[in-house]
Amino acid sequence: MLLSVYLTATHHALPSALVAFSRSLVLPALLLMGLAQFAPDWPLLLALPLAEWLTFGLALALFFRFRPRRLVGPVTN
């Protein structure tokens, strides 16, 4: 969630919304349906941590895509 806040603070609202939306609705729903369909022996609660890890990977990729090139400007005396 901290990476989503970073993206919002750096005025990248669309990637931040993508992270928040995928974390709260898209990935958990897709993984719940996918596990029920393709791996019925696995517990359905496994979908939630999987969704968190996938969202973390997405947020990390977006963080590296939108990170600043230079954190601090040149120092002048």
Coordinates of C-alpha atoms in Angstrom, one line a residue:
M1 CA 0.0 0.0 0.0
L2 CA 2.9 2.3 0.6
L3 CA 4.0 2.1 -3.0
S4 CA 0.5 3.1 -4.0
V5 CA 0.8 6.2 -1.8
Y6 CA 4.1 7.0 -3.3
L7 CA 2.6 6.8 -6.8
T8 CA -0.2 9.1 -5.7
A9 CA 2.3 11.6 -4.1
T10 CA 4.3 11.8 -7.3
H11 CA 1.2 12.6 -9.4
H12 CA 0.8 9.2 -11.0
A13 CA -2.8 8.7 -10.2
L14 CA -3.7 6.1 -12.8
P15 CA -0.9 3.6 -11.7
S16 CA -1.9 4.2 -8.1
A17 CA -5.5 3.5 -8.8
L18 CA -4.5 0.4 -10.8
V19 CA -2.6 -0.9 -7.7
A20 CA -5.5 -0.1 -5.3
F21 CA -8.2 -1.6 -7.6
S22 CA -6.2 -4.8 -8.3
R23 CA -5.5 -5.2 -4.6
S24 CA -9.0 -4.8 -3.4
L25 CA -11.2 -6.4 -6.1
V26 CA -9.7 -7.7 -9.3
L27 CA -6.9 -10.1 -8.2
P28 CA -8.8 -11.6 -5.2
A29 CA -11.9 -12.2 -7.3
L30 CA -10.0 -13.7 -10.2
L31 CA -7.9 -15.9 -8.0
L32 CA -10.9 -17.1 -6.0
M33 CA -12.7 -18.1 -9.3
G34 CA -9.5 -19.6 -10.7
L35 CA -8.7 -21.7 -7.7
A36 CA -12.3 -22.9 -7.5
Q37 CA -12.2 -23.9 -11.1
F38 CA -8.7 -25.2 -11.7
A39 CA -7.5 -26.3 -8.3
P40 CA -10.5 -27.3 -6.2
D41 CA -8.4 -29.2 -3.7
W42 CA -6.5 -26.1 -2.7
P43 CA -8.1 -23.9 0.0
L44 CA -9.8 -20.8 -1.3
L45 CA -8.2 -18.6 1.4
L46 CA -4.9 -19.2 -0.5
A47 CA -6.2 -16.7 -3.1
L48 CA -5.9 -13.8 -0.7
P49 CA -2.2 -14.0 0.0
L50 CA -1.5 -14.8 -3.6
A51 CA -3.4 -11.6 -4.6
E52 CA -1.4 -9.6 -2.1
W53 CA 1.9 -10.9 -3.6
L54 CA 0.9 -10.3 -7.1
T55 CA -0.2 -6.8 -6.3
F56 CA 3.1 -6.2 -4.6
G57 CA 4.9 -7.3 -7.8
L58 CA 2.7 -5.0 -9.8
A59 CA 3.3 -2.1 -7.4
L60 CA 7.1 -2.8 -7.5
A61 CA 7.1 -2.8 -11.3
L62 CA 5.2 0.5 -11.4
F63 CA 7.5 2.0 -8.8
F64 CA 10.6 1.2 -10.9
R65 CA 8.8 2.4 -14.0
F66 CA 8.0 5.8 -12.4
R67 CA 10.9 6.3 -10.0
P68 CA 12.7 9.7 -10.2
R69 CA 15.9 9.8 -12.2
R70 CA 17.6 12.0 -9.7
L71 CA 16.5 12.1 -6.1
V72 CA 18.4 15.3 -5.1
G73 CA 19.5 18.2 -7.3
P74 CA 23.1 19.3 -7.6
V75 CA 24.6 20.8 -4.4
T76 CA 25.7 24.4 -4.7
N77 CA 27.7 26.3 -2.1

